[in-house]
Short mmCIF file of C-alpha atoms in Angstrom, two decimals:
data_model
loop_
_atom_site.label_atom_id
_atom_site.label_comp_id
_atom_site.label_asym_id
_atom_site.label_seq_id
_atom_site.Cartn_x
_atom_site.Cartn_y
_atom_site.Cartn_z
CA MET Z 1378 120.82 12.60 2.04
CA LYS Z 1379 122.24 15.23 -0.06
CA ALA Z 1380 122.01 15.48 -3.67
CA THR Z 1381 126.12 16.06 -5.36
CA GLY Z 1382 125.10 16.24 -8.97
CA ILE Z 1383 127.94 13.73 -10.02
CA VAL Z 1384 127.32 10.61 -12.01
CA ARG Z 1385 128.40 7.53 -12.46
CA LYS Z 1386 127.56 4.82 -14.62
CA ILE Z 1387 128.82 0.55 -13.33
CA ASP Z 1388 131.13 -0.74 -15.25
CA ASP Z 1389 130.50 -4.89 -17.21
CA LEU Z 1390 131.80 -6.17 -14.13
CA GLY Z 1391 129.63 -4.29 -11.63
CA ARG Z 1392 132.05 -1.33 -10.45
CA VAL Z 1393 131.01 2.72 -9.11
CA VAL Z 1394 133.94 4.63 -9.27
CA ILE Z 1395 133.14 7.07 -5.88
CA PRO Z 1396 135.03 10.33 -6.83
CA LYS Z 1397 138.40 11.64 -5.18
CA GLU Z 1398 135.93 14.64 -3.47
CA ILE Z 1399 134.11 13.01 -2.06
CA ARG Z 1400 136.71 10.27 -0.80
CA ARG Z 1401 138.97 13.12 0.58
CA THR Z 1402 135.92 14.68 2.41
CA LEU Z 1403 134.76 11.25 3.75
CA ARG Z 1404 138.12 10.47 4.28
CA ILE Z 1405 137.45 6.30 3.06
CA ARG Z 1406 141.04 5.22 2.24
CA GLU Z 1407 141.89 2.27 -0.38
CA GLY Z 1408 140.63 -0.69 1.01
CA ASP Z 1409 137.95 0.66 3.27
CA PRO Z 1410 135.40 -1.71 4.28
CA LEU Z 1411 132.45 0.27 3.19
CA GLU Z 1412 128.38 -1.10 4.50
CA ILE Z 1413 125.82 -1.17 1.34
CA PHE Z 1414 122.43 -0.59 2.64
CA THR Z 1415 119.10 -0.60 0.04
CA GLU Z 1416 116.00 1.47 0.22
CA LYS Z 1417 112.75 0.32 -0.60
CA ASP Z 1418 113.33 3.08 -3.14
CA GLY Z 1419 115.89 2.22 -5.41
CA GLU Z 1420 118.18 4.16 -3.35
CA VAL Z 1421 121.74 2.18 -2.74
CA ILE Z 1422 123.90 3.84 0.59
CA PHE Z 1423 127.23 2.94 0.78
CA LYS Z 1424 128.49 3.71 4.64
CA LYS Z 1425 131.50 2.88 6.22
CA TYR Z 1426 131.75 0.37 8.28
CA SER Z 1427 133.69 0.49 11.11
CA PRO Z 1428 134.44 -2.81 13.15
CA VAL Z 1429 135.82 -0.67 15.98
CA GLY Z 1430 131.96 0.76 16.38
CA GLU Z 1431 131.05 -2.79 16.46
CA LEU Z 1432 132.30 -3.26 19.78
CA SER Z 1433 131.02 0.69 20.67
CA GLU Z 1434 128.70 -0.44 24.40
CA PHE Z 1435 132.33 -2.56 25.33
CA ALA Z 1436 134.04 0.17 24.86
CA VAL Z 1437 132.16 3.05 26.81
CA SER Z 1438 132.93 -0.43 29.83
CA ILE Z 1439 136.80 0.10 28.80
CA ALA Z 1440 136.80 3.82 28.78
CA GLU Z 1441 135.38 3.66 32.03
CA SER Z 1442 137.23 1.32 33.78
CA LEU Z 1443 140.42 3.04 32.29
CA TYR Z 1444 139.32 6.67 33.39
CA LYS Z 1445 138.78 5.07 37.34
CA THR Z 1446 141.93 2.92 37.13
CA ALA Z 1447 144.14 5.78 36.01
CA GLY Z 1448 142.34 9.17 36.59
CA CYS Z 1449 142.72 10.55 33.29
CA GLY Z 1450 140.46 11.09 30.12
CA VAL Z 1451 140.04 7.98 27.83
CA ALA Z 1452 138.96 8.46 24.54
CA VAL Z 1453 138.18 5.75 22.08
CA ALA Z 1454 138.66 5.62 18.61
CA ASP Z 1455 137.88 4.19 15.27
CA ARG Z 1456 139.91 5.27 12.62
CA ASP Z 1457 137.49 8.44 12.00
CA GLU Z 1458 135.69 9.23 14.60
CA PHE Z 1459 135.57 9.08 18.33
CA ILE Z 1460 133.04 6.43 19.40
CA ALA Z 1461 133.73 5.88 23.58
CA VAL Z 1462 134.35 8.69 25.82
CA PHE Z 1463 135.02 9.30 29.90
CA GLY Z 1464 136.51 11.80 31.96
CA ALA Z 1465 135.40 14.73 29.20
CA PRO Z 1466 131.86 16.41 28.53
CA LYS Z 1467 130.82 13.53 25.56
CA ARG Z 1468 129.56 16.41 23.42
CA GLU Z 1469 133.50 17.45 22.96
CA LEU Z 1470 134.60 14.55 21.47
CA LEU Z 1471 131.94 11.56 20.52
CA GLU Z 1472 131.75 11.31 17.19
CA LYS Z 1473 134.11 13.87 15.78
CA HIS Z 1474 136.55 13.22 13.38
CA VAL Z 1475 140.23 12.84 15.18
CA SER Z 1476 142.57 15.12 14.49
CA ARG Z 1477 144.75 14.07 11.37
CA GLU Z 1478 148.36 13.90 13.78
CA LEU Z 1479 145.80 11.38 15.65
CA GLU Z 1480 146.04 9.60 12.21
CA ASN Z 1481 149.08 9.52 11.80
CA ILE Z 1482 150.19 7.82 15.02
CA MET Z 1483 147.50 4.84 14.21
CA GLU Z 1484 149.50 4.79 10.84
CA GLU Z 1485 152.95 4.11 12.05
CA ARG Z 1486 151.75 1.45 14.68
CA SER Z 1487 153.66 2.59 17.59
CA VAL Z 1488 152.46 3.76 21.09
CA TYR Z 1489 152.12 7.44 21.45
CA GLN Z 1490 153.94 9.20 24.58
CA TYR Z 1491 153.59 13.02 25.12
CA LYS Z 1492 156.70 14.61 26.44
CA ALA Z 1493 157.10 18.00 28.23
CA GLY Z 1494 159.25 20.42 25.53
CA GLU Z 1495 157.71 18.45 22.44
CA LYS Z 1496 154.60 19.47 20.21
CA ALA Z 1497 151.64 18.30 21.84
CA VAL Z 1498 149.06 15.88 19.53
CA PRO Z 1499 145.59 17.47 19.86
CA LEU Z 1500 143.00 15.21 19.86
CA THR Z 1501 140.20 17.10 16.84
CA GLU Z 1502 141.23 19.68 14.71
CA ASP Z 1503 139.97 21.91 16.86
CA GLY Z 1504 143.09 21.63 19.82
CA LYS Z 1505 141.07 21.70 22.98
CA HIS Z 1506 142.16 18.18 24.34
CA MET Z 1507 145.81 17.07 23.59
CA ALA Z 1508 147.03 12.81 23.80
CA GLY Z 1509 148.75 11.99 26.85
CA THR Z 1510 149.57 8.17 25.86
CA ALA Z 1511 147.58 6.88 22.41
CA ALA Z 1512 147.75 3.25 21.61
CA PRO Z 1513 147.05 1.89 18.00
CA ILE Z 1514 144.07 -0.87 17.63
CA VAL Z 1515 145.72 -3.62 14.99
CA SER Z 1516 143.16 -6.18 14.03
CA GLU Z 1517 144.67 -8.85 11.77
CA GLY Z 1518 147.43 -6.61 10.70
CA ASP Z 1519 145.31 -3.78 10.01
CA VAL Z 1520 144.44 -0.38 11.51
CA MET Z 1521 140.98 -0.18 13.02
CA GLY Z 1522 141.75 2.37 15.42
CA CYS Z 1523 142.57 3.36 19.17
CA ILE Z 1524 142.73 4.33 22.48
CA VAL Z 1525 143.70 7.68 24.17
CA MET Z 1526 144.51 8.49 28.12
CA PHE Z 1527 144.72 12.39 28.04
CA SER Z 1528 144.44 14.87 31.13
CA ASP Z 1529 143.61 18.76 30.38
CA ASP Z 1530 145.38 19.71 33.64
CA GLY Z 1531 148.79 19.28 31.62
CA LYS Z 1532 150.13 15.75 34.25
CA ILE Z 1533 152.19 13.94 31.99
CA MET Z 1534 151.66 10.43 31.50
CA GLY Z 1535 153.86 7.66 32.94
CA GLU Z 1536 154.33 4.02 32.20
CA THR Z 1537 151.60 3.35 33.66
CA GLU Z 1538 149.15 4.93 31.49
CA TYR Z 1539 151.47 3.74 28.17
CA LYS Z 1540 151.11 0.15 29.87
CA LEU Z 1541 147.43 0.80 30.15
CA ALA Z 1542 146.23 2.00 26.82
CA GLN Z 1543 148.86 -0.34 25.01
CA THR Z 1544 147.59 -3.38 26.32
CA VAL Z 1545 143.52 -2.18 25.78
CA ALA Z 1546 144.86 -1.86 22.37
CA GLY Z 1547 146.13 -4.96 21.78
CA PHE Z 1548 143.12 -6.88 23.72
CA LEU Z 1549 140.52 -4.59 21.91
CA GLY Z 1550 142.68 -5.84 18.68
CA ARG Z 1551 142.09 -9.62 19.75
CA GLN Z 1552 138.95 -9.74 20.15
CA MET Z 1553 137.91 -8.06 16.53
CA GLU Z 1554 139.76 -11.06 15.10
CA ASN Z 1555 137.61 -13.89 17.36
#
């Protein structure tokens, strides 16, 4: 664990403020759920909670099925990082932060489809892989993550990939509601 040197007091309602710098660094937004852990020595640990992460084994199966069906790379992300990848080396994407552009697509809540001539959306900040299609996973009105289909050989995604991503994102959103 890394010490920050920041000390905060608990107010009369039991609240503690997480400093803006830490929230920005860890990409914690207003309304984000935090899971609370305690240690025997009195430590209290806050960890960002990912409902999509709860489905990570299921997400790997979905990514594999989509890869075999569509023949392109598939990644499943929560709002912050990739939790399942198929069709690309896992070390390049798995548990890596999603790019700001991909975050914006999720927040827009509409399916993204790359079109020739427009600026491509990178999956991560390093820009090694570009999104062909990205469909936000929405559950009970909240964005939980997204399904991304990508191709490193420049293949343009068509209507089939668009509908597949949209359908699977909708399915995952409904699974989280149950």
